[in-house]
Amino acid sequence: MKEGEKEIELIKKGKRLDGRGFEELRPIKIEVGVLKRADGSCYFEMGNNKVMAAVYGPREMHPRHFQDAKMAVVKYRYNMAPFSVDDRKRPGPDRRSVEISKVSREAFDPVIIKEYYPKTAIDVYVEVLQSDAGTRTAGINAASVALADAGIPMKDMVSSVAVGKIGGEVVLDLSGVEDNHGEADMPIAMVARTDTITMLQMDGHFKKEEFERGLKLAMDACHKIYELQRTALIERYSKSVGEGEE
Amino acid sequence: MYKVVVPGDFISEESNRAGEGTYVEEGKVYAMKYGIVDDREEIKVVALSGKYVPTKGDVVIGKIVEISFPYWIVDIASPYEARLHTSEFTRNEREKIEFGSMGKYLDLGDLIVAKVMNVDAMIRVDLALKNEFKIGEGGRLIEISHTKVPRLIGRSGSMIRMLKEKCNCFIFIAKNGRVWIKGSEDEMNLASQVVLMIENEAHTSGLTDRVSYFLDSFKR
């Protein structure tokens, strides 16, 4: 919290500012295959976060000397639109987005089977259209669905969510205000099937017990998000089945 | 009834039957791709999307994109480009194709029908020409996802046979998802419309009947 700012009461009568309980996710909406030109795409909403993920490839890697003779190279670009935040965000990559791109790419490292497409590149573009804390987790969720939609061979799907600490309480899925005025924020990404954590970052301080509780909250939430991702993918191909049954 | 799976979905305990699009972990079969389960013979996941990777024996439609002596570099709608050696033309003759004269045989932008002769460990793709190799003028080329090709052909060729008959067109389907259609203008319009319809609805059941009905409604 910056100096001179007034302390905000983040918890009132056991509820958060947006009326959620401590262990409640923001509403999630997932749409698969929204971009015609991309090989795989996904539009993902998590509360006020709106992100679009597009996957291209595997395709020829340029420049050539970045090719890997044994496997595909995954490129991940997290980018915030200038209009995604209250003050205009200066367009282009910056320290923050480069870091997020890196950790997000590595969150997919254990699941993408890169050996199937040697010498190629798999491009993942994540565009944040509207931001309200936790965009990297929303981006990872969207990218995971988009990768599956592109037909990329993967061992598992990745799901992601953040936990944090506000007003001394450990809570799930921080909103923008909570993130700005809270005490800690910890985004995690994991494989829901095997409970393997593929990304974990922490900003702020947790006590050991709080960390453990937060981790448990986040992992449970990832299972829920995974189910939503899965349902979105499956429903896409069951919608048009009713007609013309064999 | 078919079952859609996403990567990581558990499919079966019978790890000895695991096939394409799956992986085995601790004796269990899981899906590796987003697709439809097919367990008639081995347990496979038929992908709903994805890029074409050439395998030996595939017949593909390619486009010449570069001439680099003694090879033509051919785009085969894949992350990997293929090459065609000049000796493919001179096999039974004494003559050799000279450095500057490759364009006389096949020029940039020409479409060819070729067979994948060999794919090495580095995924260098060598092509061999088919007898009727050059796609002449007239007709049109449409590209669909290679994953939809089996559906377009249909079980033992039922779909494509019907399409050819009812549209009165010459239709050639290559393994890499390129489809060559030749006929009168109206017939080609109809045929390409139907091919795209099949691509969009490839995952639905009863498609052959619907396509048949659709084509009949056009005949009047």
mmCIF file of C-alpha atoms in Angstrom, chain B residues 11-162:
data_model
loop_
_atom_site.group_PDB
_atom_site.id
_atom_site.type_symbol
_atom_site.label_atom_id
_atom_site.label_comp_id
_atom_site.label_asym_id
_atom_site.label_seq_id
_atom_site.Cartn_x
_atom_site.Cartn_y
_atom_site.Cartn_z
ATOM 1 C CA ILE B 11 -9.527 -43.587 -20.901
ATOM 2 C CA SER B 12 -8.771 -47.166 -19.985
ATOM 3 C CA GLU B 13 -6.764 -49.628 -17.906
ATOM 4 C CA GLU B 14 -5.756 -51.684 -20.933
ATOM 5 C CA SER B 15 -2.337 -50.185 -21.530
ATOM 6 C CA ASN B 16 -1.401 -52.820 -24.079
ATOM 7 C CA ARG B 17 -4.048 -51.466 -26.443
ATOM 8 C CA ALA B 18 -2.898 -47.839 -26.222
ATOM 9 C CA GLY B 19 -2.595 -46.242 -29.647
ATOM 10 C CA GLU B 20 -2.277 -42.887 -31.320
ATOM 11 C CA GLY B 21 -3.176 -39.763 -29.348
ATOM 12 C CA THR B 22 -2.782 -41.464 -25.986
ATOM 13 C CA TYR B 23 -0.054 -41.997 -23.434
ATOM 14 C CA VAL B 24 0.447 -44.549 -20.717
ATOM 15 C CA GLU B 25 1.280 -43.674 -17.144
ATOM 16 C CA GLU B 26 1.410 -46.249 -14.357
ATOM 17 C CA GLY B 27 -0.365 -48.814 -16.494
ATOM 18 C CA LYS B 28 -3.265 -46.535 -17.383
ATOM 19 C CA VAL B 29 -4.153 -44.966 -20.702
ATOM 20 C CA TYR B 30 -4.737 -41.212 -20.824
ATOM 21 C CA ALA B 31 -5.663 -38.862 -23.662
ATOM 22 C CA MET B 32 -2.849 -36.804 -25.084
ATOM 23 C CA LYS B 33 -4.977 -34.730 -27.387
ATOM 24 C CA TYR B 34 -8.330 -33.041 -27.473
ATOM 25 C CA GLY B 35 -10.383 -35.401 -29.587
ATOM 26 C CA ILE B 36 -12.731 -38.327 -29.896
ATOM 27 C CA VAL B 37 -12.035 -41.787 -28.476
ATOM 28 C CA ASP B 38 -11.991 -44.671 -30.916
ATOM 29 C CA ASP B 39 -11.476 -48.066 -29.269
ATOM 30 C CA ARG B 40 -12.577 -50.414 -32.014
ATOM 31 C CA GLU B 41 -9.163 -51.985 -32.501
ATOM 32 C CA GLU B 42 -6.629 -50.138 -30.391
ATOM 33 C CA ILE B 43 -7.462 -47.266 -28.102
ATOM 34 C CA LYS B 44 -6.951 -44.109 -30.103
ATOM 35 C CA VAL B 45 -7.804 -40.473 -29.697
ATOM 36 C CA VAL B 46 -8.759 -39.007 -33.040
ATOM 37 C CA ALA B 47 -7.730 -35.373 -32.819
ATOM 38 C CA LEU B 48 -10.232 -32.690 -33.756
ATOM 39 C CA SER B 49 -7.536 -30.291 -34.853
ATOM 40 C CA GLY B 50 -3.795 -30.139 -35.314
ATOM 41 C CA LYS B 51 -1.142 -29.793 -37.943
ATOM 42 C CA TYR B 52 -0.302 -32.320 -40.611
ATOM 43 C CA VAL B 53 2.946 -34.204 -40.178
ATOM 44 C CA PRO B 54 3.910 -36.256 -43.230
ATOM 45 C CA THR B 55 4.416 -39.993 -42.979
ATOM 46 C CA LYS B 56 5.881 -42.311 -45.572
ATOM 47 C CA GLY B 57 3.391 -43.315 -48.232
ATOM 48 C CA ASP B 58 1.013 -40.357 -47.880
ATOM 49 C CA VAL B 59 -0.253 -38.823 -51.100
ATOM 50 C CA VAL B 60 -0.234 -35.052 -50.789
ATOM 51 C CA ILE B 61 -0.943 -31.978 -52.897
ATOM 52 C CA GLY B 62 2.014 -29.637 -52.738
ATOM 53 C CA LYS B 63 2.873 -26.215 -54.033
ATOM 54 C CA ILE B 64 6.299 -25.290 -55.337
ATOM 55 C CA VAL B 65 7.584 -22.428 -53.224
ATOM 56 C CA GLU B 66 11.280 -22.360 -53.967
ATOM 57 C CA ILE B 67 13.762 -23.680 -56.479
ATOM 58 C CA SER B 68 17.059 -24.591 -54.935
ATOM 59 C CA PHE B 69 19.119 -26.772 -57.231
ATOM 60 C CA PRO B 70 18.805 -29.771 -57.342
ATOM 61 C CA TYR B 71 15.581 -29.630 -55.327
ATOM 62 C CA TRP B 72 12.201 -28.037 -55.591
ATOM 63 C CA ILE B 73 11.024 -26.968 -52.172
ATOM 64 C CA VAL B 74 7.364 -27.867 -51.792
ATOM 65 C CA ASP B 75 4.818 -26.517 -49.340
ATOM 66 C CA ILE B 76 2.644 -29.397 -48.159
ATOM 67 C CA ALA B 77 0.368 -27.564 -45.676
ATOM 68 C CA SER B 78 2.502 -28.686 -42.763
ATOM 69 C CA PRO B 79 5.067 -27.163 -40.385
ATOM 70 C CA TYR B 80 7.636 -29.060 -42.413
ATOM 71 C CA GLU B 81 8.400 -28.336 -46.027
ATOM 72 C CA ALA B 82 9.167 -31.114 -48.446
ATOM 73 C CA ARG B 83 11.672 -31.405 -51.261
ATOM 74 C CA LEU B 84 11.491 -32.972 -54.666
ATOM 75 C CA HIS B 85 14.702 -33.978 -56.410
ATOM 76 C CA THR B 86 15.290 -33.292 -60.103
ATOM 77 C CA SER B 87 15.980 -36.985 -60.671
ATOM 78 C CA GLU B 88 12.257 -37.526 -60.271
ATOM 79 C CA PHE B 89 11.960 -36.231 -63.841
ATOM 80 C CA THR B 90 14.923 -37.884 -65.453
ATOM 81 C CA ARG B 91 14.735 -41.337 -64.010
ATOM 82 C CA ASN B 92 14.546 -43.172 -67.330
ATOM 83 C CA GLU B 93 16.457 -40.720 -69.453
ATOM 84 C CA ARG B 94 20.036 -39.787 -70.009
ATOM 85 C CA GLU B 95 19.403 -36.071 -69.851
ATOM 86 C CA LYS B 96 20.081 -34.135 -66.756
ATOM 87 C CA ILE B 97 18.212 -31.079 -65.683
ATOM 88 C CA GLU B 98 20.586 -28.170 -65.865
ATOM 89 C CA PHE B 99 21.069 -25.691 -63.075
ATOM 90 C CA GLY B 100 19.011 -22.882 -64.569
ATOM 91 C CA SER B 101 16.325 -24.879 -66.287
ATOM 92 C CA MET B 102 14.375 -26.321 -63.372
ATOM 93 C CA GLY B 103 11.643 -23.740 -63.846
ATOM 94 C CA LYS B 104 10.809 -25.244 -67.213
ATOM 95 C CA TYR B 105 9.709 -28.462 -65.559
ATOM 96 C CA LEU B 106 8.038 -27.094 -62.485
ATOM 97 C CA ASP B 107 7.797 -23.422 -61.708
ATOM 98 C CA LEU B 108 7.011 -21.498 -58.563
ATOM 99 C CA GLY B 109 3.342 -21.770 -57.631
ATOM 100 C CA ASP B 110 2.758 -24.987 -59.564
ATOM 101 C CA LEU B 111 0.659 -27.569 -57.790
ATOM 102 C CA ILE B 112 1.735 -31.179 -57.796
ATOM 103 C CA VAL B 113 0.397 -34.471 -56.574
ATOM 104 C CA ALA B 114 3.192 -36.359 -54.896
ATOM 105 C CA LYS B 115 3.812 -39.297 -52.671
ATOM 106 C CA VAL B 116 5.898 -39.015 -49.530
ATOM 107 C CA MET B 117 8.849 -41.244 -50.326
ATOM 108 C CA ASN B 118 10.756 -40.862 -47.109
ATOM 109 C CA VAL B 119 10.766 -38.929 -43.849
ATOM 110 C CA ASP B 120 13.995 -39.022 -41.885
ATOM 111 C CA ALA B 121 14.658 -38.448 -38.197
ATOM 112 C CA MET B 122 15.151 -34.730 -38.777
ATOM 113 C CA ILE B 123 11.776 -34.690 -40.535
ATOM 114 C CA ARG B 124 13.317 -33.927 -43.881
ATOM 115 C CA VAL B 125 10.621 -34.920 -46.320
ATOM 116 C CA ASP B 126 11.412 -36.375 -49.724
ATOM 117 C CA LEU B 127 8.689 -36.550 -52.325
ATOM 118 C CA ALA B 128 8.201 -38.791 -55.327
ATOM 119 C CA LEU B 129 5.996 -37.775 -58.207
ATOM 120 C CA LYS B 130 2.805 -39.605 -58.990
ATOM 121 C CA ASN B 131 2.037 -40.446 -62.606
ATOM 122 C CA GLU B 132 -0.575 -37.753 -62.955
ATOM 123 C CA PHE B 133 1.520 -35.279 -61.094
ATOM 124 C CA LYS B 134 0.688 -31.830 -62.347
ATOM 125 C CA ILE B 135 -2.620 -30.310 -61.516
ATOM 126 C CA GLY B 136 -3.804 -28.601 -64.651
ATOM 127 C CA GLU B 137 -5.639 -25.358 -65.059
ATOM 128 C CA GLY B 138 -9.329 -25.223 -64.316
ATOM 129 C CA GLY B 139 -10.739 -26.492 -61.079
ATOM 130 C CA ARG B 140 -10.094 -25.288 -57.620
ATOM 131 C CA LEU B 141 -8.170 -26.165 -54.530
ATOM 132 C CA ILE B 142 -9.668 -25.990 -51.077
ATOM 133 C CA GLU B 143 -7.875 -26.582 -47.841
ATOM 134 C CA ILE B 144 -9.448 -28.320 -44.892
ATOM 135 C CA SER B 145 -7.910 -29.614 -41.699
ATOM 136 C CA HIS B 146 -6.149 -32.924 -42.358
ATOM 137 C CA THR B 147 -7.944 -34.364 -39.316
ATOM 138 C CA LYS B 148 -11.218 -34.152 -41.242
ATOM 139 C CA VAL B 149 -9.969 -36.070 -44.288
ATOM 140 C CA PRO B 150 -11.144 -39.522 -43.133
ATOM 141 C CA ARG B 151 -14.622 -38.087 -42.576
ATOM 142 C CA LEU B 152 -14.679 -36.563 -46.033
ATOM 143 C CA ILE B 153 -13.789 -39.918 -47.540
ATOM 144 C CA GLY B 154 -16.282 -41.741 -45.345
ATOM 145 C CA ARG B 155 -16.390 -45.359 -44.367
ATOM 146 C CA SER B 156 -14.882 -47.299 -47.307
ATOM 147 C CA GLY B 157 -15.261 -44.192 -49.446
ATOM 148 C CA SER B 158 -19.022 -43.807 -49.097
ATOM 149 C CA MET B 159 -19.059 -40.055 -48.564
ATOM 150 C CA ILE B 160 -16.750 -39.122 -51.389
ATOM 151 C CA ARG B 161 -18.426 -41.527 -53.800
ATOM 152 C CA MET B 162 -21.759 -39.901 -53.162
#
